[in-house]
Short mmCIF file of C-alpha atoms and ligand atoms in Angstrom, two decimals:
data_model
loop_
_atom_site.label_atom_id
_atom_site.label_comp_id
_atom_site.label_asym_id
_atom_site.label_seq_id
_atom_site.Cartn_x
_atom_site.Cartn_y
_atom_site.Cartn_z
CA MET A 1 -1.61 157.92 -58.67
CA SER A 2 1.54 156.84 -60.51
CA ASP A 3 3.92 159.50 -61.82
CA VAL A 4 4.91 157.27 -64.76
CA GLY A 5 4.09 158.94 -68.06
CA VAL A 6 3.74 162.41 -66.52
CA TRP A 7 5.99 165.14 -68.04
CA ILE A 8 8.15 167.24 -65.73
CA SER A 9 10.09 170.38 -66.71
CA GLN A 10 13.70 171.08 -65.90
CA PRO A 11 15.19 174.55 -65.34
CA ALA A 12 17.06 176.06 -68.31
CA CYS A 13 20.82 175.71 -67.92
CA ASN A 14 24.04 177.06 -69.42
CA ILE A 15 26.07 174.65 -71.50
CA LYS A 16 29.80 174.85 -72.16
CA VAL A 17 30.98 174.81 -75.80
CA ALA A 18 33.50 172.00 -75.60
CA ALA A 19 34.64 171.94 -79.24
CA LYS A 20 33.98 173.40 -82.69
CA ALA A 21 34.79 172.20 -86.21
CA ASP A 22 33.74 172.63 -89.82
CA VAL A 23 32.04 169.23 -89.86
CA VAL A 24 30.67 167.33 -86.87
CA VAL A 25 29.92 163.65 -87.40
CA VAL A 26 27.72 161.96 -84.79
CA GLY A 27 28.22 158.19 -84.56
CA GLY A 28 31.47 156.27 -85.14
CA GLY A 29 29.95 153.25 -86.90
CA PRO A 30 30.84 152.29 -90.49
CA ALA A 31 28.93 155.24 -92.02
CA GLY A 32 30.15 157.88 -89.54
CA PHE A 33 33.75 156.70 -89.73
CA SER A 34 33.73 156.90 -93.56
CA ALA A 35 32.07 160.31 -93.43
CA ALA A 36 34.73 161.64 -91.05
CA ILE A 37 37.61 160.22 -93.11
CA SER A 38 36.32 161.58 -96.41
CA ALA A 39 35.51 165.03 -95.01
CA ALA A 40 39.01 165.27 -93.51
CA ARG A 41 40.56 164.10 -96.79
CA ASN A 42 38.86 167.03 -98.45
CA GLY A 43 40.58 169.52 -96.21
CA VAL A 44 38.06 170.43 -93.50
CA LYS A 45 38.35 170.23 -89.72
CA VAL A 46 36.31 167.29 -88.41
CA ILE A 47 35.01 166.20 -85.01
CA LEU A 48 33.79 162.61 -84.67
CA LEU A 49 31.50 161.89 -81.70
CA GLU A 50 30.79 158.39 -80.42
CA ARG A 51 28.90 157.23 -77.33
CA TYR A 52 31.03 154.13 -76.66
CA ASN A 53 34.78 153.69 -76.11
CA TYR A 54 35.50 152.27 -79.56
CA LEU A 55 34.74 152.85 -83.24
CA GLY A 56 32.87 150.48 -85.53
CA GLY A 57 29.26 150.50 -84.33
CA LEU A 58 27.57 147.25 -85.32
CA ALA A 59 30.66 146.15 -87.30
CA SER A 60 32.73 145.85 -84.11
CA GLY A 61 30.41 146.28 -81.08
CA GLY A 62 27.56 144.42 -82.79
CA MET A 63 30.01 141.74 -83.99
CA VAL A 64 28.57 141.72 -87.51
CA LEU A 65 31.66 140.04 -88.94
CA LEU A 66 30.99 139.74 -92.66
CA LEU A 67 31.23 142.55 -95.22
CA ASP A 68 28.84 141.65 -97.99
CA ASP A 69 26.47 143.32 -100.42
CA MET A 70 29.37 144.71 -102.46
CA TRP A 71 29.39 142.25 -105.34
CA ASP A 72 27.42 143.18 -108.49
CA ASN A 73 26.28 139.90 -109.97
CA HIS A 74 25.07 141.58 -113.18
CA LEU A 75 28.28 143.47 -113.90
CA GLN A 76 30.46 140.82 -112.23
CA GLU A 77 32.47 143.37 -110.28
CA ILE A 78 33.11 144.80 -106.81
CA SER A 79 30.57 147.57 -106.42
CA VAL A 80 31.67 149.29 -103.18
CA ARG A 81 35.22 150.56 -103.05
CA GLY A 82 36.88 153.65 -101.52
CA VAL A 83 37.22 153.64 -97.72
CA MET A 84 35.59 150.19 -97.58
CA LEU A 85 38.39 148.52 -99.55
CA THR A 86 41.06 150.40 -97.61
CA VAL A 87 39.70 149.04 -94.33
CA ILE A 88 39.59 145.47 -95.71
CA GLU A 89 43.10 145.87 -97.10
CA ARG A 90 44.46 147.01 -93.72
CA MET A 91 42.71 144.26 -91.74
CA ALA A 92 43.89 141.64 -94.26
CA ALA A 93 47.48 142.90 -93.87
CA MET A 94 47.14 142.09 -90.13
CA GLY A 95 45.90 138.60 -91.02
CA LEU A 96 42.52 139.53 -89.55
CA ALA A 97 40.33 139.66 -92.67
CA THR A 98 39.88 137.08 -95.38
CA TYR A 99 37.96 136.86 -98.67
CA PRO A 100 37.78 134.68 -101.79
CA ARG A 101 40.11 135.67 -104.64
CA ALA A 102 38.82 136.42 -108.11
CA ASP A 103 39.62 132.90 -109.37
CA GLU A 104 37.50 131.40 -106.58
CA TRP A 105 34.28 133.27 -107.39
CA GLY A 106 31.52 131.09 -108.86
CA SER A 107 30.28 127.58 -108.21
CA ASP A 108 33.40 125.46 -108.45
CA PRO A 109 32.90 122.64 -105.85
CA ALA A 110 36.30 123.23 -104.20
CA SER A 111 35.54 126.91 -103.86
CA LEU A 112 32.07 126.25 -102.43
CA ARG A 113 33.57 123.86 -99.93
CA ARG A 114 36.25 126.31 -98.91
CA TRP A 115 34.18 129.51 -98.65
CA THR A 116 30.56 128.72 -97.84
CA ARG A 117 31.09 128.56 -94.05
CA TRP A 118 32.75 131.97 -94.23
CA GLY A 119 29.45 133.35 -95.56
CA ALA A 120 31.18 134.62 -98.72
CA PHE A 121 28.40 133.70 -101.12
CA ASP A 122 25.85 135.60 -103.15
CA PHE A 123 22.60 134.83 -101.32
CA HIS A 124 20.62 137.06 -103.68
CA THR A 125 20.90 134.51 -106.49
CA HIS A 126 18.12 131.92 -106.76
CA SER A 127 20.52 129.12 -107.64
CA LYS A 128 21.56 126.77 -104.83
CA PRO A 129 24.20 126.34 -103.61
CA HIS A 130 24.75 130.09 -103.80
CA PRO A 131 27.88 130.97 -105.81
CA ILE A 132 30.96 132.30 -104.03
CA CYS A 133 31.53 136.02 -104.50
CA PHE A 134 33.59 138.89 -103.13
CA ALA A 135 32.79 139.33 -99.41
CA ALA A 136 35.17 139.70 -96.47
CA ALA A 137 35.10 138.06 -93.03
CA PHE A 138 36.95 140.02 -90.37
CA ASP A 139 37.82 140.32 -86.70
CA PRO A 140 36.00 143.01 -84.64
CA ASP A 141 39.09 144.22 -82.83
CA ALA A 142 40.93 144.57 -86.14
CA TRP A 143 38.17 146.97 -87.20
CA ARG A 144 38.64 149.03 -84.04
CA ARG A 145 42.42 149.18 -84.56
CA VAL A 146 42.22 150.16 -88.21
CA ALA A 147 39.53 152.77 -87.57
CA LEU A 148 41.46 154.37 -84.71
CA ASP A 149 44.67 154.44 -86.80
CA MET A 150 42.94 156.06 -89.76
CA VAL A 151 41.14 158.64 -87.62
CA GLN A 152 44.46 159.69 -86.13
CA GLU A 153 46.24 159.73 -89.50
CA HIS A 154 43.57 162.09 -90.82
CA ARG A 155 43.85 164.37 -87.75
CA ILE A 156 40.20 163.96 -86.89
CA GLN A 157 39.25 165.19 -83.43
CA LEU A 158 37.77 162.07 -81.88
CA ARG A 159 35.52 162.42 -78.83
CA LEU A 160 34.53 159.03 -77.43
CA HIS A 161 32.23 158.65 -74.40
CA SER A 162 30.04 161.40 -75.83
CA TRP A 163 26.35 160.53 -75.93
CA PHE A 164 24.42 162.78 -78.32
CA SER A 165 21.29 164.16 -76.66
CA SER A 166 19.86 166.98 -78.80
CA THR A 167 20.44 169.10 -81.88
CA LEU A 168 21.06 172.84 -81.83
CA VAL A 169 18.87 174.43 -84.51
CA GLU A 170 18.48 178.14 -85.28
CA ASP A 171 16.13 179.42 -88.00
CA GLY A 172 15.90 175.97 -89.58
CA LYS A 173 19.70 175.57 -89.67
CA VAL A 174 21.64 173.05 -87.61
CA LYS A 175 24.42 174.73 -85.61
CA GLY A 176 25.77 171.80 -83.62
CA VAL A 177 24.78 169.19 -81.08
CA ILE A 178 24.53 168.68 -77.35
CA CYS A 179 26.17 165.64 -75.75
CA ASN A 180 25.96 164.06 -72.31
CA THR A 181 29.34 163.12 -70.92
CA LYS A 182 30.89 162.27 -67.56
CA GLU A 183 32.00 165.94 -67.46
CA GLY A 184 28.42 167.07 -67.79
CA THR A 185 26.45 168.44 -70.73
CA GLU A 186 28.57 169.79 -73.62
CA ALA A 187 27.86 171.69 -76.83
CA ILE A 188 29.81 170.76 -79.97
CA LEU A 189 29.43 173.30 -82.77
CA GLY A 190 29.81 172.69 -86.50
CA ASP A 191 28.97 174.28 -89.84
CA VAL A 192 27.67 170.95 -91.15
CA VAL A 193 26.47 168.05 -89.01
CA ILE A 194 26.29 164.47 -90.30
CA ASP A 195 23.90 162.15 -88.49
CA ALA A 196 25.40 158.65 -88.52
CA THR A 197 23.76 157.35 -85.34
CA GLY A 198 21.89 154.61 -87.24
CA ASP A 199 18.68 155.54 -85.41
CA LEU A 200 18.39 159.06 -86.85
CA ASP A 201 18.84 160.64 -83.41
CA VAL A 202 20.16 163.99 -84.69
CA ALA A 203 17.66 164.47 -87.53
CA VAL A 204 14.70 163.49 -85.33
CA SER A 205 15.80 165.95 -82.64
CA ALA A 206 16.01 168.62 -85.38
CA GLU A 207 12.41 167.71 -86.34
CA ALA A 208 13.26 166.43 -89.80
CA PRO A 209 10.45 164.26 -91.21
CA TYR A 210 10.99 160.52 -90.79
CA ILE A 211 9.33 157.14 -91.27
CA GLY A 212 8.98 154.67 -88.39
CA GLY A 213 10.70 151.37 -89.23
CA ARG A 214 11.28 148.10 -87.41
CA TYR A 215 12.97 144.75 -88.01
CA MET A 216 14.09 141.83 -85.85
CA LEU A 217 16.69 142.29 -83.08
CA THR A 218 19.62 139.91 -82.58
CA THR A 219 22.12 139.28 -79.78
CA VAL A 220 25.08 138.16 -81.88
CA PHE A 221 27.57 135.89 -80.08
CA ARG A 222 30.84 134.06 -80.67
CA LEU A 223 31.77 130.52 -79.69
CA GLY A 224 35.39 129.43 -79.20
CA GLY A 225 36.97 126.00 -78.98
CA VAL A 226 35.12 124.80 -82.09
CA ASP A 227 36.67 122.13 -84.31
CA THR A 228 35.37 123.62 -87.56
CA ASP A 229 36.96 120.87 -89.71
CA GLU A 230 35.02 118.21 -87.80
CA ALA A 231 31.80 120.28 -87.93
CA GLU A 232 32.14 120.66 -91.71
CA ARG A 233 32.97 116.96 -92.13
CA PHE A 234 29.78 116.03 -90.26
CA GLU A 235 27.71 118.38 -92.42
CA ARG A 236 29.21 116.97 -95.63
CA GLU A 237 29.38 113.27 -94.82
CA GLU A 238 26.26 112.79 -92.67
CA PRO A 239 23.74 115.14 -94.29
CA GLU A 240 20.60 113.56 -92.78
CA ALA A 241 21.87 113.54 -89.19
CA PHE A 242 23.20 117.05 -89.75
CA ALA A 243 19.87 118.34 -91.10
CA GLN A 244 17.93 116.92 -88.12
CA MET A 245 20.32 118.44 -85.59
CA ASP A 246 20.46 121.75 -87.43
CA LYS A 247 16.66 121.93 -87.30
CA GLU A 248 16.63 121.28 -83.55
CA ILE A 249 19.32 123.93 -82.94
CA LYS A 250 17.36 126.53 -84.87
CA GLN A 251 14.28 125.75 -82.77
CA ILE A 252 16.30 126.34 -79.60
CA LEU A 253 17.73 129.55 -81.06
CA GLY A 254 14.21 130.70 -81.86
CA GLY A 255 15.20 132.29 -85.18
CA SER A 256 18.23 132.22 -87.46
CA TRP A 257 19.42 132.45 -91.05
CA GLY A 258 20.26 129.24 -92.94
CA LEU A 259 23.81 129.04 -91.56
CA TRP A 260 23.67 129.81 -87.84
CA TRP A 261 27.47 129.83 -87.44
CA LEU A 262 30.21 131.22 -89.70
CA LYS A 263 33.98 131.13 -89.51
CA THR A 264 36.11 134.05 -88.35
CA PRO A 265 39.83 134.75 -88.90
CA LEU A 266 40.51 133.51 -85.32
CA PRO A 267 41.09 129.71 -85.35
CA GLY A 268 38.32 127.79 -83.58
CA VAL A 269 36.17 130.91 -83.11
CA VAL A 270 32.85 131.15 -84.95
CA TRP A 271 30.30 133.98 -84.98
CA CYS A 272 26.60 133.35 -84.70
CA ASN A 273 24.28 135.88 -86.36
CA CYS A 274 21.37 134.80 -84.16
CA PRO A 275 19.05 134.47 -82.22
CA HIS A 276 16.53 136.60 -84.11
CA MET A 277 13.76 138.21 -82.06
CA LEU A 278 10.66 139.71 -83.62
CA GLY A 279 8.21 142.31 -82.31
CA LEU A 280 10.78 144.42 -80.45
CA ASP A 281 11.62 148.08 -81.08
CA GLY A 282 15.33 148.97 -81.33
CA VAL A 283 14.90 152.42 -79.78
CA ASN A 284 12.65 151.33 -76.90
CA VAL A 285 14.53 150.86 -73.60
CA GLU A 286 12.25 148.10 -72.32
CA ASP A 287 12.38 146.18 -75.62
CA LEU A 288 16.17 146.49 -75.80
CA THR A 289 16.42 145.14 -72.24
CA THR A 290 14.06 142.27 -73.10
CA ALA A 291 16.20 141.42 -76.14
CA GLU A 292 19.34 141.06 -73.99
CA ILE A 293 17.62 138.83 -71.43
CA LYS A 294 15.76 136.71 -73.98
CA GLY A 295 18.69 136.49 -76.40
CA ARG A 296 21.08 135.22 -73.72
CA LYS A 297 18.60 132.52 -72.65
CA HIS A 298 18.51 131.23 -76.25
CA ILE A 299 22.32 131.38 -76.46
CA TYR A 300 22.96 129.37 -73.27
CA ALA A 301 20.31 126.77 -74.17
CA THR A 302 21.97 126.40 -77.58
CA LEU A 303 25.37 126.05 -75.94
CA ASP A 304 24.12 123.17 -73.78
CA TYR A 305 22.66 121.41 -76.81
CA VAL A 306 25.67 121.74 -79.13
CA ARG A 307 28.19 120.78 -76.43
CA GLY A 308 26.22 117.62 -75.83
CA LYS A 309 25.44 116.62 -79.41
CA LEU A 310 26.99 118.50 -82.31
CA PRO A 311 30.25 117.06 -83.69
CA GLY A 312 33.00 119.68 -83.55
CA PHE A 313 31.24 121.68 -80.80
CA GLU A 314 31.84 119.33 -77.82
CA ARG A 315 34.38 121.61 -76.15
CA CYS A 316 33.03 124.97 -77.24
CA PHE A 317 32.44 127.94 -74.95
CA VAL A 318 30.93 131.42 -75.26
CA VAL A 319 33.71 133.88 -76.13
CA ASP A 320 31.39 136.89 -75.91
CA VAL A 321 27.91 138.19 -76.55
CA ALA A 322 28.09 141.38 -78.64
CA PRO A 323 28.29 144.48 -76.42
CA GLN A 324 25.86 146.22 -78.79
CA THR A 325 22.38 144.82 -79.40
CA GLY A 326 21.87 143.92 -83.06
CA VAL A 327 19.45 146.60 -84.24
CA ARG A 328 18.87 146.49 -87.98
CA GLN A 329 16.23 149.14 -88.52
CA THR A 330 14.45 151.83 -86.49
CA ARG A 331 13.66 155.38 -87.66
CA LEU A 332 14.31 156.16 -91.32
CA LEU A 333 14.71 159.62 -92.84
CA GLU A 334 11.95 160.81 -95.13
CA GLY A 335 14.36 162.81 -97.23
CA GLU A 336 14.37 164.54 -100.61
CA TYR A 337 14.06 161.10 -102.24
CA VAL A 338 12.78 157.91 -100.61
CA LEU A 339 14.40 154.79 -102.10
CA THR A 340 11.92 151.98 -102.80
CA LYS A 341 12.24 148.25 -103.24
CA GLU A 342 11.29 148.76 -106.90
CA ASP A 343 14.36 151.02 -107.27
CA LEU A 344 16.47 148.18 -105.92
CA ALA A 345 14.84 145.43 -107.97
CA GLU A 346 14.90 147.46 -111.20
CA ARG A 347 18.41 148.78 -110.52
CA THR A 348 17.19 152.33 -111.07
CA ARG A 349 19.97 154.74 -112.12
CA PHE A 350 19.97 158.33 -110.84
CA ALA A 351 21.60 161.43 -112.31
CA ASP A 352 22.75 162.34 -108.78
CA SER A 353 23.97 158.82 -107.94
CA ILE A 354 26.55 158.89 -105.13
CA ALA A 355 26.80 155.31 -103.88
CA ARG A 356 26.26 151.72 -104.93
CA GLY A 357 25.32 148.64 -102.97
CA ARG A 358 25.27 145.13 -104.38
CA ASP A 359 23.67 145.92 -107.73
CA TYR A 360 21.65 149.00 -106.85
CA TYR A 361 22.28 152.74 -106.77
CA MET A 362 21.62 155.57 -104.32
CA PRO A 363 20.98 159.21 -105.22
CA TYR A 364 22.41 162.09 -103.18
CA ARG A 365 18.86 163.04 -102.18
CA VAL A 366 18.53 160.00 -99.85
CA LEU A 367 21.06 161.71 -97.56
CA VAL A 368 19.35 165.11 -97.55
CA PRO A 369 16.54 165.96 -95.08
CA LYS A 370 13.53 167.79 -96.45
CA VAL A 371 13.36 170.93 -94.34
CA ILE A 372 16.45 171.29 -92.18
CA GLU A 373 19.65 172.92 -93.48
CA ASN A 374 23.33 172.06 -92.76
CA LEU A 375 22.41 168.46 -91.96
CA LEU A 376 23.12 165.23 -93.85
CA VAL A 377 22.45 161.66 -92.81
CA ALA A 378 24.41 158.52 -93.74
CA GLY A 379 24.03 154.86 -92.90
CA ARG A 380 21.22 152.47 -92.08
CA HIS A 381 18.70 155.25 -91.30
CA PHE A 382 18.97 156.77 -94.80
CA SER A 383 15.85 157.81 -96.71
CA ALA A 384 14.23 154.56 -97.81
CA THR A 385 11.03 152.64 -97.27
CA SER A 386 11.22 150.02 -94.56
CA GLN A 387 11.22 147.23 -97.16
CA ALA A 388 13.94 148.87 -99.25
CA GLN A 389 16.14 149.45 -96.19
CA LYS A 390 15.94 145.75 -95.27
CA MET A 391 17.50 144.96 -98.66
CA SER A 392 20.17 147.70 -98.69
CA ARG A 393 21.41 148.24 -95.13
CA GLU A 394 24.63 146.23 -95.13
CA ILE A 395 27.93 147.70 -93.95
CA PRO A 396 29.52 148.38 -97.39
CA PRO A 397 26.67 150.52 -98.79
CA CYS A 398 26.49 152.35 -95.44
CA MET A 399 30.19 153.15 -95.81
CA ALA A 400 29.69 154.30 -99.39
CA MET A 401 26.94 156.66 -98.19
CA GLY A 402 29.21 157.92 -95.42
CA GLU A 403 32.00 158.60 -97.89
CA ALA A 404 29.61 160.59 -100.06
CA ALA A 405 28.18 162.56 -97.12
CA GLY A 406 31.61 163.53 -95.77
CA THR A 407 32.82 164.60 -99.20
CA ALA A 408 29.62 166.56 -99.84
CA ALA A 409 29.96 168.38 -96.50
CA ALA A 410 33.49 169.48 -97.38
CA LEU A 411 32.51 170.54 -100.92
CA SER A 412 29.58 172.59 -99.60
CA LEU A 413 31.86 174.52 -97.25
CA ASP A 414 34.44 175.04 -99.98
CA ALA A 415 31.81 176.36 -102.40
CA GLY A 416 29.93 178.32 -99.71
CA VAL A 417 26.62 176.64 -100.53
CA LEU A 418 24.07 174.73 -98.46
CA VAL A 419 24.66 170.97 -98.40
CA ARG A 420 21.42 170.41 -100.30
CA ASN A 421 22.80 172.58 -103.14
CA VAL A 422 26.13 170.79 -103.60
CA ASP A 423 26.97 170.29 -107.26
CA THR A 424 26.49 166.54 -107.61
CA SER A 425 28.69 166.20 -110.70
CA THR A 426 31.60 167.69 -108.70
CA LEU A 427 30.72 165.33 -105.87
CA GLN A 428 30.75 162.32 -108.21
CA ARG A 429 34.07 163.39 -109.75
CA THR A 430 35.65 163.88 -106.31
CA LEU A 431 34.42 160.49 -105.11
CA ARG A 432 35.92 158.78 -108.16
CA THR A 433 39.25 160.55 -107.59
CA GLN A 434 39.24 159.15 -104.04
CA GLY A 435 38.75 155.61 -105.34
CA ALA A 436 35.05 155.38 -104.49
CA ASP A 437 32.40 154.46 -107.03
CA PRO A 438 29.40 156.82 -107.00
CA GLY A 439 27.59 154.68 -109.58
CA ASP A 440 27.11 157.47 -112.11
CA GLN A 441 28.94 155.58 -114.87
CA THR A 442 28.70 152.07 -116.21
CA SER A 443 31.89 151.27 -114.43
CA ARG A 444 32.49 147.96 -116.21
CA ASN A 445 33.31 149.92 -119.31
CA ALA A 446 34.79 153.01 -117.79
CA ASP A 447 38.44 153.45 -117.01
CA ILE A 448 38.00 155.08 -113.62
CA PRO A 449 40.42 155.06 -110.68
CA ALA A 450 37.88 153.16 -108.56
CA LEU A 451 37.96 150.19 -110.89
CA ALA A 452 41.73 150.23 -111.12
CA MET A 453 41.85 150.32 -107.33
CA ALA A 454 39.67 147.22 -107.04
CA ARG A 455 41.85 145.37 -109.56
CA ARG A 456 45.07 146.37 -107.80
CA PHE A 457 43.50 145.41 -104.47
CA LEU A 458 42.70 141.88 -105.57
CA GLU A 459 46.12 141.39 -107.16
CA THR A 460 47.96 142.65 -104.07
CA HIS A 461 46.11 140.28 -101.78
CA GLU A 462 46.14 137.27 -104.02
CA LYS A 463 48.83 135.63 -101.91
CA SER A 464 47.63 136.80 -98.49
CA ASN A 465 44.74 134.32 -98.21
C1 FAD B 501 22.42 141.26 -86.26
C2 FAD B 501 22.83 141.98 -87.50
C3 FAD B 501 23.42 141.29 -88.54
C4 FAD B 501 23.84 141.95 -89.68
N1 FAD B 501 24.51 141.26 -90.65
C5 FAD B 501 25.19 141.94 -91.60
C6 FAD B 501 26.14 141.27 -92.42
O1 FAD B 501 26.32 140.05 -92.34
N2 FAD B 501 26.85 142.02 -93.30
C7 FAD B 501 26.70 143.37 -93.41
O2 FAD B 501 27.41 144.00 -94.21
N3 FAD B 501 25.78 144.03 -92.66
C8 FAD B 501 25.05 143.36 -91.74
N4 FAD B 501 24.18 144.00 -90.91
C9 FAD B 501 23.87 145.43 -91.14
C10 FAD B 501 24.95 146.38 -90.66
O3 FAD B 501 25.60 145.90 -89.52
C11 FAD B 501 24.40 147.77 -90.34
O4 FAD B 501 23.38 148.16 -91.21
C12 FAD B 501 25.55 148.80 -90.40
O5 FAD B 501 26.48 148.51 -89.37
C13 FAD B 501 25.02 150.19 -90.26
O6 FAD B 501 26.09 151.09 -90.12
P1 FAD B 501 25.81 152.54 -89.53
O7 FAD B 501 27.12 153.22 -89.39
O8 FAD B 501 24.74 153.18 -90.31
O9 FAD B 501 25.15 152.26 -88.08
P2 FAD B 501 25.73 151.56 -86.79
O10 FAD B 501 26.64 150.44 -87.13
O11 FAD B 501 24.54 151.27 -85.94
O12 FAD B 501 26.61 152.71 -86.11
C14 FAD B 501 26.02 153.79 -85.45
C15 FAD B 501 27.06 154.41 -84.53
O13 FAD B 501 26.50 155.56 -83.89
C16 FAD B 501 26.72 155.49 -82.49
N5 FAD B 501 25.62 156.18 -81.83
C17 FAD B 501 24.30 155.85 -81.88
N6 FAD B 501 23.57 156.70 -81.15
C18 FAD B 501 24.46 157.58 -80.62
C19 FAD B 501 24.30 158.70 -79.76
N7 FAD B 501 23.10 159.05 -79.29
N8 FAD B 501 25.40 159.41 -79.42
C20 FAD B 501 26.64 159.03 -79.88
N9 FAD B 501 26.84 157.97 -80.69
C21 FAD B 501 25.75 157.27 -81.06
C22 FAD B 501 26.74 153.99 -82.18
O14 FAD B 501 27.36 153.70 -80.96
C23 FAD B 501 27.48 153.46 -83.39
O15 FAD B 501 28.87 153.52 -83.23
C24 FAD B 501 23.67 143.36 -89.78
C25 FAD B 501 23.05 144.05 -88.74
C26 FAD B 501 22.64 143.38 -87.61
C27 FAD B 501 22.02 144.15 -86.49
#
């Protein structure tokens, strides 16, 4: 008889307490990084835990190289600010992030021609071609550099190579987490823990209620040696031949968005947000392994085709396949409020609003688990229906949630209250002071620091593009 599927027990063991802080953030992706920075800014001691040897999560390791979903088409303004804009600003100063300036937004033909292959367009509008809007293309290593610099500037205790394994809970209160490391099993204690693992690892281990979610997986890759001018010329001047070839490439890829390649700040290097693979679970080891094997087969078949046929791609080569599998959605918190697609479509406003995405708003309650204390979540596993998460999971709103969670953790410790009881008007005020936009005011008409920051930001960088 096979032993597979049988449960075995292990002897109880003693675990060393390796570190302790006021706030422990698990996961160094966009949400966890923002949470750590904002908690530290508010005067508490922070530990940031990450399983890999770099920060950025899907933004760097997943090579998701476009920051979008931060342009409010209704209010015609940048809707995610705070830490997000600081990171863009720093990467742009290195020449490793680029975005359309205010005078290029809209449907001017020259602007469309210049920016469409960067992906800087508003794909939520029905009009085609989609108008150009504020979105930033960036380099993955620039993200790692900026994140590491900022973590050190804020005196955050960073522990890389630390793989979260379980949550320490006593009487319904989270006390810390257990990590697997090369040194063995370690306990990291904290007064508040923020789960930013993207897959809700910490909250699930603490037995917080959650909803099972799933979406397609992608092995993102980059091609180098591409003559992008020639590729764009072919697309523009030979539309029928282009359309036929584009169709064939997408069949070989087995699933892709409309534009299967986009420009990056590195000359001749493009990123490919494909192939898309359906029916696989992003927290299942066998499915994740299948995705890597299947995804690479699609990539190499595509490479052969484009080298042989596609103008501009004759001398291209694979620069890299993303070290992290592209997992968009797995387990989602069932928190104090569950955001729905109707909330997004109707642009529902909340009295406890703490973050904005494109043109939608998020209440504090989507970060708060129902039964467990001293725990917040931030990022793509926030409390939303599966459909709503698919429309609101981009990097900027995840960073806005992280900024709110980190600030809330610090405020709760300062006030001596549970995180679920944080005064949300104080939280909103603090976020605005930091340059973030919690979405509690009609910001177009309000003279708030966040808006001034966005204006200053665009003016400063007007000449850098
Ligand atoms: C293929 C693809 C394309 C996308 N395209 C775009 C796009 O064009 N623009 C856009 O803005 N967004 C895009 N997204 C969405 C966006 O990338 C994610 O929603 C966003 O990165 C989520 O941020 P996060 O911090 O919540 O999670 P993640 O980026 O997943 O970060 C989670 C972090 O936690 C760490 N972690 C996880 N488990 C553990 C553990 N057990 N122990 C320790 N550390 C752990 C991870 O290593 C990682 O660093 C895309 C996503 C995918 C997959």
